[in-house]
C-alpha positions as YAML, in Angstrom:
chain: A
units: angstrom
residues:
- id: 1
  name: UNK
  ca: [43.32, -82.11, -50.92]
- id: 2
  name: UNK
  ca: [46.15, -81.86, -53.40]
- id: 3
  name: UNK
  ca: [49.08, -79.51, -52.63]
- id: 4
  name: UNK
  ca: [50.78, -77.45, -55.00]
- id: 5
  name: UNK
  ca: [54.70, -77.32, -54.87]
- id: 6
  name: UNK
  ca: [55.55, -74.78, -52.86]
- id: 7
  name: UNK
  ca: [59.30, -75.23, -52.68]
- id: 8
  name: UNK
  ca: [59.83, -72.07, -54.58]
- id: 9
  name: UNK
  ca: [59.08, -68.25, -54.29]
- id: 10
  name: UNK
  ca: [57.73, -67.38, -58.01]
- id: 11
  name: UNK
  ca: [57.36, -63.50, -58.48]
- id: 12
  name: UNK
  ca: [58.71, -62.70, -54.46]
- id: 13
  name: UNK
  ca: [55.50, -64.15, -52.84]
- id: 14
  name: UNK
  ca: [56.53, -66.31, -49.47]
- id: 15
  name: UNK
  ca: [54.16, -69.37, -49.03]
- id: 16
  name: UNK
  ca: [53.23, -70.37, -46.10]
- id: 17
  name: UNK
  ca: [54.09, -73.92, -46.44]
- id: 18
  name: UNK
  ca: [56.46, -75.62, -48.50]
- id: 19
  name: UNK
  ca: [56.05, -79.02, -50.43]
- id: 20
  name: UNK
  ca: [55.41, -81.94, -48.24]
- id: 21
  name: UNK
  ca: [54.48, -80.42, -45.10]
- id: 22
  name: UNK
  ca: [54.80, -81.77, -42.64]
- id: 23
  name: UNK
  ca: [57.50, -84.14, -43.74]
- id: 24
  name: UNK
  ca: [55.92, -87.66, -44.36]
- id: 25
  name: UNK
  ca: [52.76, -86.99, -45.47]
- id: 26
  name: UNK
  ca: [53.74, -86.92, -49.29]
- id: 27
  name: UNK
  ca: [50.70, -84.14, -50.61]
- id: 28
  name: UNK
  ca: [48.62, -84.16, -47.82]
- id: 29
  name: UNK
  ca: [48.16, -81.07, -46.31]
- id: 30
  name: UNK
  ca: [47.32, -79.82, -42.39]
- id: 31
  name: UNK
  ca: [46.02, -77.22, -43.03]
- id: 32
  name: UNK
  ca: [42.06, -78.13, -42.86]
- id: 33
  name: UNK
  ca: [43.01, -80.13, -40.04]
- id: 34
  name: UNK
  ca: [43.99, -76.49, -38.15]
- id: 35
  name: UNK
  ca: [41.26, -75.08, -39.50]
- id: 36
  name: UNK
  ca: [39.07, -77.32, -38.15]
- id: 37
  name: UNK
  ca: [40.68, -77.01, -34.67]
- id: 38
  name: UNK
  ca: [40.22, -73.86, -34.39]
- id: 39
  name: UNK
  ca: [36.34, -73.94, -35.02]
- id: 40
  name: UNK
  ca: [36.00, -76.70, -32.30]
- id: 41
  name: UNK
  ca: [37.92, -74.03, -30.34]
- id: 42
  name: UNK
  ca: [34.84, -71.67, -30.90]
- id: 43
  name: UNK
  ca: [32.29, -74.64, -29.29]
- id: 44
  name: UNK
  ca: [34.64, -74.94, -26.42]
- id: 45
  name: UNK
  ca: [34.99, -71.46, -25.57]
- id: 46
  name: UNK
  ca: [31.47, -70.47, -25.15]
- id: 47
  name: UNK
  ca: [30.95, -73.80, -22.96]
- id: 48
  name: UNK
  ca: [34.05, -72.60, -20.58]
- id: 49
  name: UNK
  ca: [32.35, -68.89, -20.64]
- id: 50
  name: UNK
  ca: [29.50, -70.25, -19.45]
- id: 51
  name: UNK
  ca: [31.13, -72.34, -16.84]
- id: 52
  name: UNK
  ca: [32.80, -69.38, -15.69]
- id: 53
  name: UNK
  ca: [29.62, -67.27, -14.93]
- id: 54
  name: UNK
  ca: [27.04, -67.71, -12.22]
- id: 55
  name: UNK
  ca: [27.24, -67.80, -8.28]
- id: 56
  name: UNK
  ca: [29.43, -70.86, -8.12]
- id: 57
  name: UNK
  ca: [31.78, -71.04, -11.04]
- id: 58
  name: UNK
  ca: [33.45, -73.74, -12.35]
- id: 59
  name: UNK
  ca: [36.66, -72.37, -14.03]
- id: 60
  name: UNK
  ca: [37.90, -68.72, -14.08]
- id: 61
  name: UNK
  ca: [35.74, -65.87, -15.60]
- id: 62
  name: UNK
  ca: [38.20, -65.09, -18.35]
- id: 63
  name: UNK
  ca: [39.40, -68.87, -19.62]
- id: 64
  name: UNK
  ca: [36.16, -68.95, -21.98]
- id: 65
  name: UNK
  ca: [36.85, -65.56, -23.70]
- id: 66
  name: UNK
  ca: [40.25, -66.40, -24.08]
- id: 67
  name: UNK
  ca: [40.11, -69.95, -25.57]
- id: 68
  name: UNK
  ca: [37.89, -68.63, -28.02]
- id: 69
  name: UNK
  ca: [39.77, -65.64, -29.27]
- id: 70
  name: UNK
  ca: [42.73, -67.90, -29.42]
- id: 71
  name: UNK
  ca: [40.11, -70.67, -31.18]
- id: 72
  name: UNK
  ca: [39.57, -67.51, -33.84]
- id: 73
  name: UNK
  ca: [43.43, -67.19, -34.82]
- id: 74
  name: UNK
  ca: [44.15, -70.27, -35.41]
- id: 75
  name: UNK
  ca: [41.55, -70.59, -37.19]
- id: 76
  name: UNK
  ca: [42.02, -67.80, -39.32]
- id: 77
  name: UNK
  ca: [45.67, -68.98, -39.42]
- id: 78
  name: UNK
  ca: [44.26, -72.66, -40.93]
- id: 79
  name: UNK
  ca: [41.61, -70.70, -43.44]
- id: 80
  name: UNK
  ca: [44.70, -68.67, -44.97]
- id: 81
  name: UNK
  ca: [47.21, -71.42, -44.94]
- id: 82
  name: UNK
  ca: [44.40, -73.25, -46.62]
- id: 83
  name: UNK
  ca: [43.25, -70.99, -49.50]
- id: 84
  name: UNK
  ca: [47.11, -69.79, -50.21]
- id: 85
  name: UNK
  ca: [48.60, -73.24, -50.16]
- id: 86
  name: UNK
  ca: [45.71, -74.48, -52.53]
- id: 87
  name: UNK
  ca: [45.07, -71.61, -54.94]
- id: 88
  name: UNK
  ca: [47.21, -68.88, -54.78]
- id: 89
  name: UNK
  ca: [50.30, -70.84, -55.44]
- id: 90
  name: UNK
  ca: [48.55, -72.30, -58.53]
- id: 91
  name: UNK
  ca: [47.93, -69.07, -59.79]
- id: 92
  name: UNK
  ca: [50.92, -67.38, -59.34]
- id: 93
  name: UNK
  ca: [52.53, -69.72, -61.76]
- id: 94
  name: UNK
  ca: [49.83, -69.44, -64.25]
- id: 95
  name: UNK
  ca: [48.51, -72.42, -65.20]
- id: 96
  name: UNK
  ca: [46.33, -72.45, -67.21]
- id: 97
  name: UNK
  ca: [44.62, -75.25, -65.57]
- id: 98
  name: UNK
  ca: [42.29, -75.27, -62.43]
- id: 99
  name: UNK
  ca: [42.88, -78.52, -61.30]
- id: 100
  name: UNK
  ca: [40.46, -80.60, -58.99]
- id: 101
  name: UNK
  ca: [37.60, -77.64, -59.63]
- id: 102
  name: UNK
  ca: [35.23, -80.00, -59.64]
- id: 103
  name: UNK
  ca: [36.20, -81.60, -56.11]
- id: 104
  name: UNK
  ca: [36.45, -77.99, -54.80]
- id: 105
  name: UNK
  ca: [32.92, -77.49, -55.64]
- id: 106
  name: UNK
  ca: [31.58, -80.72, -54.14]
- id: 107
  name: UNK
  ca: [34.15, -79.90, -51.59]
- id: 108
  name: UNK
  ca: [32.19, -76.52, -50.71]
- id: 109
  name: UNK
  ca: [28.65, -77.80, -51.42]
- id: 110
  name: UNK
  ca: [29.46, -80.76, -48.56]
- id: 111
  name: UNK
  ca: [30.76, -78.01, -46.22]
- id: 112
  name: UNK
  ca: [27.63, -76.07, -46.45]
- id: 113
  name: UNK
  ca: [25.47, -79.26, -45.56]
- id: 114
  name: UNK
  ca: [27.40, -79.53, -42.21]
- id: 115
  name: UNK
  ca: [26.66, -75.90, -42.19]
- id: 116
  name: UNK
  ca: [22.81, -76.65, -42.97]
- id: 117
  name: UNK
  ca: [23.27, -78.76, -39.43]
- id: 118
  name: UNK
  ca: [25.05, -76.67, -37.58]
- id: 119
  name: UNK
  ca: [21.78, -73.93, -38.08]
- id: 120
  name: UNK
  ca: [19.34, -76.55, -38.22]
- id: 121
  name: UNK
  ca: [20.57, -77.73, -34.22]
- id: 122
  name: UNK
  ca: [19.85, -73.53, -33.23]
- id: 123
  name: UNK
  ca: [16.23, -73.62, -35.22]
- id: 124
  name: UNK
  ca: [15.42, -77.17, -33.14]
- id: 125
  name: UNK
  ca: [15.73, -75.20, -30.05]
- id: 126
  name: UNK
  ca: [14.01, -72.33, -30.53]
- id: 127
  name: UNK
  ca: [10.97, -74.43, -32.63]
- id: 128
  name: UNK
  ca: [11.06, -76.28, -29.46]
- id: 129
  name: UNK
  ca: [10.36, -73.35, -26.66]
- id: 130
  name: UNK
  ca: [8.06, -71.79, -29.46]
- id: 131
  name: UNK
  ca: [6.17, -74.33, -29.23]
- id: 132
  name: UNK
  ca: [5.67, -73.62, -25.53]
- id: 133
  name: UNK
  ca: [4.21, -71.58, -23.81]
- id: 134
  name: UNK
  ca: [4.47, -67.96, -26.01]
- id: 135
  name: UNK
  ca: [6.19, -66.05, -25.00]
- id: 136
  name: UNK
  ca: [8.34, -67.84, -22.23]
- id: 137
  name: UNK
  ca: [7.45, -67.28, -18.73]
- id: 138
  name: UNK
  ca: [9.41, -63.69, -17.37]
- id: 139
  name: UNK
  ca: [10.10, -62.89, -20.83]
- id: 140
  name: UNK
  ca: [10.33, -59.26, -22.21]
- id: 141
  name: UNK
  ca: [10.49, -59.50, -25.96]
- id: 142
  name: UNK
  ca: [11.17, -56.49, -27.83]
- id: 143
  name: UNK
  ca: [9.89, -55.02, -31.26]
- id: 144
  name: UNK
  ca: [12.29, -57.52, -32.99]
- id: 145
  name: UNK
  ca: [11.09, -56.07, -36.79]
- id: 146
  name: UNK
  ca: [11.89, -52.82, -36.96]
- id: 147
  name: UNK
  ca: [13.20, -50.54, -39.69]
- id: 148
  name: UNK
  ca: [17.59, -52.12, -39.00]
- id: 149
  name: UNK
  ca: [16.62, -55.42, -39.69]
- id: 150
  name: UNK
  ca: [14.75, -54.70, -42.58]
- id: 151
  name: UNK
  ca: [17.32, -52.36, -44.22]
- id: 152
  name: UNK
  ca: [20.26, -55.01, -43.12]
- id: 153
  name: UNK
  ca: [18.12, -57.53, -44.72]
- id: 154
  name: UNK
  ca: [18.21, -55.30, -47.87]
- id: 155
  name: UNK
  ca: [21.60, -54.95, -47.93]
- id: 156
  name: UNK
  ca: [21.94, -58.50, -47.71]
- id: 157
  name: UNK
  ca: [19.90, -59.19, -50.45]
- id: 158
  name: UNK
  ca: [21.71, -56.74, -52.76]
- id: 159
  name: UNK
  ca: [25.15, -57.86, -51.58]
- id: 160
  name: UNK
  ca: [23.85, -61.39, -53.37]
- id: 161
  name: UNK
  ca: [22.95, -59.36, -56.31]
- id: 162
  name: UNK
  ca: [26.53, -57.90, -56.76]
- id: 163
  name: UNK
  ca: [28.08, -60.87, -56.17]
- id: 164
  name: UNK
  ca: [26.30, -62.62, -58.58]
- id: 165
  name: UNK
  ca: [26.73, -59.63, -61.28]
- id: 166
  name: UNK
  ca: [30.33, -59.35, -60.85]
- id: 167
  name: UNK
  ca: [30.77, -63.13, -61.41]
- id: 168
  name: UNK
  ca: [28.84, -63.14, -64.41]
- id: 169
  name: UNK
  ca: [31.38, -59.87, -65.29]
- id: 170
  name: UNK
  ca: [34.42, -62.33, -64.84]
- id: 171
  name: UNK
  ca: [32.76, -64.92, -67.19]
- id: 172
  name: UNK
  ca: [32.48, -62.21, -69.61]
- id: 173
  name: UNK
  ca: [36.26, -60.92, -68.93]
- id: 174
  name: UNK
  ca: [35.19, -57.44, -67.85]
- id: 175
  name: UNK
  ca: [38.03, -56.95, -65.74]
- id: 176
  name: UNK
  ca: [36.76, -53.60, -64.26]
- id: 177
  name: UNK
  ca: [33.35, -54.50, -63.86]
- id: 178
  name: UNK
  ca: [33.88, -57.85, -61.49]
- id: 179
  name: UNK
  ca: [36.44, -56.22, -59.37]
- id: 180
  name: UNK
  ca: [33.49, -53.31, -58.76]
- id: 181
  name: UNK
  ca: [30.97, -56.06, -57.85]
- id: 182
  name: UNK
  ca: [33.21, -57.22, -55.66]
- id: 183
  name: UNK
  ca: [34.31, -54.62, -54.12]
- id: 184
  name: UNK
  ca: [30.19, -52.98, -53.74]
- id: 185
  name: UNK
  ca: [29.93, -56.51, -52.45]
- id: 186
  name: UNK
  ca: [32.50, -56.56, -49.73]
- id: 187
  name: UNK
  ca: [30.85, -53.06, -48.76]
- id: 188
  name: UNK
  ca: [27.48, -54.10, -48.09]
- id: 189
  name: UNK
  ca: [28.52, -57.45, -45.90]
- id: 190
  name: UNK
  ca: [30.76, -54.61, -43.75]
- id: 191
  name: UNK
  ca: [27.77, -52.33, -43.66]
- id: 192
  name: UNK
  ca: [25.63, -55.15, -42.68]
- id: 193
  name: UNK
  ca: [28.03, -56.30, -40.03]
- id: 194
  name: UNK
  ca: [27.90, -53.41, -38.03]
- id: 195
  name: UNK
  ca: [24.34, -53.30, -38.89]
- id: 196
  name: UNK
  ca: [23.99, -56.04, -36.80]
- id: 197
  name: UNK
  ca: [26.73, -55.00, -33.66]
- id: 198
  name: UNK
  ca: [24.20, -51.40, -33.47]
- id: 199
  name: UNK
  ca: [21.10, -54.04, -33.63]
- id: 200
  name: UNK
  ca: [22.82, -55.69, -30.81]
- id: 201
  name: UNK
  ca: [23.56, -52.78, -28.74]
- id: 202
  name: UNK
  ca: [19.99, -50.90, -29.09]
- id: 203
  name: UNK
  ca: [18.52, -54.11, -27.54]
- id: 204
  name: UNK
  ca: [21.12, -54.82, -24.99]
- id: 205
  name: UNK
  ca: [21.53, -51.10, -23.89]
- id: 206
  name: UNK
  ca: [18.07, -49.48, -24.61]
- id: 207
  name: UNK
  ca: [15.63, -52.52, -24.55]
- id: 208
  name: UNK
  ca: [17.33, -54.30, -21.74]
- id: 209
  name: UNK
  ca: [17.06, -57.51, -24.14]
- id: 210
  name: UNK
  ca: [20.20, -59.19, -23.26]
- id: 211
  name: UNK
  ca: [22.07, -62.53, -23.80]
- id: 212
  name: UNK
  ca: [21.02, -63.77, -20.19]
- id: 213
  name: UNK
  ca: [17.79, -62.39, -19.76]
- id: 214
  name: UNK
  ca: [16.09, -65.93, -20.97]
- id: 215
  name: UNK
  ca: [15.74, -69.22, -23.34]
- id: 216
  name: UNK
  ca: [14.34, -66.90, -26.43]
- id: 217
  name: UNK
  ca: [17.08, -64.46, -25.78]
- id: 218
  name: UNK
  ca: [19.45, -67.30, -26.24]
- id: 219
  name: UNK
  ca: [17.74, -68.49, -29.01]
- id: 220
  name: UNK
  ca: [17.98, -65.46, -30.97]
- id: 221
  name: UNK
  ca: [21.63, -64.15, -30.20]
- id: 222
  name: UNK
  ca: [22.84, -67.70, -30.67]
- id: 223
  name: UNK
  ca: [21.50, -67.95, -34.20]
- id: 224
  name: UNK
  ca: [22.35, -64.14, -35.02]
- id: 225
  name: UNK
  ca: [25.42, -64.60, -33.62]
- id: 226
  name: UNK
  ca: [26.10, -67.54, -35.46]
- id: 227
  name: UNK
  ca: [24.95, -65.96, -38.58]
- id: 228
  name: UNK
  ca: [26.99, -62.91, -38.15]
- id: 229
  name: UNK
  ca: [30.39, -64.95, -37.33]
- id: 230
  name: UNK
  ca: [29.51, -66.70, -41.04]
- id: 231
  name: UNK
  ca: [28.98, -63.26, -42.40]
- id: 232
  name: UNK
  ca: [32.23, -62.34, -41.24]
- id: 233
  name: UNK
  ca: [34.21, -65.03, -42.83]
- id: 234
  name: UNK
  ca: [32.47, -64.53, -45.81]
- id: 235
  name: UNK
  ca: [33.70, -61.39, -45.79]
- id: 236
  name: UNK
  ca: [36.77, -61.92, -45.24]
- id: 237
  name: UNK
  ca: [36.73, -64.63, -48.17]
- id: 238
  name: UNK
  ca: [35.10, -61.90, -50.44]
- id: 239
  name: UNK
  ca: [38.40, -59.71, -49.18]
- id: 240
  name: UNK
  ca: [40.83, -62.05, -50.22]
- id: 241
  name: UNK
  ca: [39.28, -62.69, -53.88]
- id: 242
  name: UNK
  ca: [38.87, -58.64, -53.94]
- id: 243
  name: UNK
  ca: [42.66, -58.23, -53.48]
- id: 244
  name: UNK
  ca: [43.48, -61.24, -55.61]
- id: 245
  name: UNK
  ca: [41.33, -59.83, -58.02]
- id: 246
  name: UNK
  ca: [43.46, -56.83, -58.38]
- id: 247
  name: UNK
  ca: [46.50, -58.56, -59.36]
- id: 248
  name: UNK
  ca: [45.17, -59.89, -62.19]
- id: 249
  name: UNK
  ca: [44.24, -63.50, -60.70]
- id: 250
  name: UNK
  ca: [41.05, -64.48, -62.77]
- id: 251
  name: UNK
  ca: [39.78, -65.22, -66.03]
- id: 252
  name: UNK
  ca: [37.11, -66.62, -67.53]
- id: 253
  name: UNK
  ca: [38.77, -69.90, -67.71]
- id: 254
  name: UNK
  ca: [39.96, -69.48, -63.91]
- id: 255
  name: UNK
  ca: [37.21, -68.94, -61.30]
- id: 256
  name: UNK
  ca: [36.96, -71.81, -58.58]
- id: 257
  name: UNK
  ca: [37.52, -70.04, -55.73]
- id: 258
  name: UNK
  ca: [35.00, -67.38, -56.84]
- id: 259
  name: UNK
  ca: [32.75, -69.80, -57.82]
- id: 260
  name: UNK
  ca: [32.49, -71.34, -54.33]
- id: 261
  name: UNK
  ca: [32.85, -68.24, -51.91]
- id: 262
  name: UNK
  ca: [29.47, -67.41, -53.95]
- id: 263
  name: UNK
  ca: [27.48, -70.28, -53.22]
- id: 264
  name: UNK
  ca: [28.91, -69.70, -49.49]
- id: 265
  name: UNK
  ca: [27.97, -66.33, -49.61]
- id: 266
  name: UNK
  ca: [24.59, -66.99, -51.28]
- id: 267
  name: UNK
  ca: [24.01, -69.78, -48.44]
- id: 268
  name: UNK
  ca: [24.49, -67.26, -45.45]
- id: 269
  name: UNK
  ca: [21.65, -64.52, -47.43]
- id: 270
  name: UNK
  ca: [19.41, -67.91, -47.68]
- id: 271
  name: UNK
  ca: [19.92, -68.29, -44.07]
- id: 272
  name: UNK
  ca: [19.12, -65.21, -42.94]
- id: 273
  name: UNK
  ca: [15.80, -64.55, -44.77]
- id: 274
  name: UNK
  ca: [14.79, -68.30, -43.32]
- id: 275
  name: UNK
  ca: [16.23, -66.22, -39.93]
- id: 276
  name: UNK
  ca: [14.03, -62.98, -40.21]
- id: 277
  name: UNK
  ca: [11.07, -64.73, -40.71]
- id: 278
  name: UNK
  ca: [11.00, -67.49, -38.29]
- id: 279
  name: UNK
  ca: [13.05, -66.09, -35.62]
- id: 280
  name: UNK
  ca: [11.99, -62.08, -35.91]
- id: 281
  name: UNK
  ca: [8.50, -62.44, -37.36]
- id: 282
  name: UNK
  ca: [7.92, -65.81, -36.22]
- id: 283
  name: UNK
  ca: [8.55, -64.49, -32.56]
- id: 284
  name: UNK
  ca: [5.77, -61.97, -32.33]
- id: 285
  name: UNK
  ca: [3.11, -64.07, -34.51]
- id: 286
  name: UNK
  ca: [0.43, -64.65, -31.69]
- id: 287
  name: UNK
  ca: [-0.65, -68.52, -32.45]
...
């Protein structure tokens, strides 16, 4: 990744890294690196939380929760070093040239095939007990398809839409118009977020459907889960290009990082439909 100069503070922004950091690396840049630390971080969290549960436990109850909410800030930390070291610099000193677009795109469409494996390991598992014996033995599966999933699923769907619009908007230079789709945007991934946490706690607390109760049960809140956590950051993403967005940061010309938080975001609504109807329809299909 190429580094912008960040030796200076142009209009009284503070970078968070300055040119050649750390020393001896010439342009390269840590900051993926961190990022990427801090989403192993996630993996090895949820393995010691699961170590530190049953009769006999292996390390203390409260090592895996913490590892992982440590895992999330740095992680968080990397993903804004990241975006501000590569972008906002660049645009604060308005060029009038998006450099390296082009390997930002390829850039994004090779993270979202690692992404495409990261799913596709969760959908292995649960094709492989659905292929079983239906449903698993001591299982209690709920009405998985009510009316929440289908109205998150909506607002998914027309969170897609609005993206979509308001970047067409920006191509257009209709200032006002993209920083609304953004912004109707950002509200319908929140809205669908805790769409999902009430989703969570109606089966949980009403439908005794919990996150131990089975291998289907840990099949479906391990891909939801997933799927929410991607949400999330694409949310946050959306966030940063909504308050970017208000200081004047795009043009027709200058996109990139809109460009590729969409195909992110239109990659996690892809998922999900694949989700609803393999993992909530698919699960109470009688076959």
């Amino acid at each position: 990744m190429t580094v912008t100069d960040d030796s200076t503070e142009e209009h009284g922004h503070h970078l968070p890294a300055v040119e050649d950091w750390p020393k001896g690396f010439g342009e390269a840049s840590w900051w993926p690196f961190i990022t990427a630390i801090g989403g192993a971080g996630f993996y090895i969290g949820a393995a010691l939380f699961i170590l530190g549960r049953g009769a006999e436990p292996m390390v203390g109850p409260t090592i895996g929760p913490a590892v992982f909410i440590a895992s999330v800030l740095v992680f968080l930390t990397g993903l804004y070093g990241w975006v501000y070291h590569a972008f906002v610099k660049h645009f604060w000193s308005r060029d009038t040239h998006e450099a390296g677009s082009n390997a930002l795109r390829w850039g994004m469409i090779s993270f979202l095939g690692s992404e495409i494996a990261t799913f596709g390991a969760g959908f292995v598992y649960y094709f492989f007990i659905r292929t079983g014996t239906w449903p698993p033995t001591g299982a209690e599966i709920p009405d998985l398809v009510g009316s929440l999933v289908l109205v998150n699923t909506a607002l998914l769907v027309a969170s897609s839409i609005t993206l979509h619009w308001a970047h067409i908007e920006l191509r257009k230079n209709n200032r006002s118009r993209f920083i609304a789709g953004l912004g109707a945007t950002l509200l319908l991934g929140a809205v669908f977020i805790g769409g999902q946490v009430l989703e969570y706690y109606e089966f949980i607390v009403h439908d005794n459907f919990t996150f131990t109760g089975g291998v289907f049960n840990s099949a479906f809140f391990g891909l939801t889960g997933l799927h929410g956590l991607h949400v999330t950051m694409g949310a946050v993403l959306i966030g940063i290009i909504f308050v970017r967005s208000l200081y004047g940061q795009y043009s027709p010309e200058r996109h990139v990082s809109v460009s590729t938080v969409s195909m992110y975001w239109h990659f996690v609504d892809a998922v999900w439909i694949f989700l609803v109807v393999v993992l909530y329809v698919g699960a109470e299909m009688k076959f």
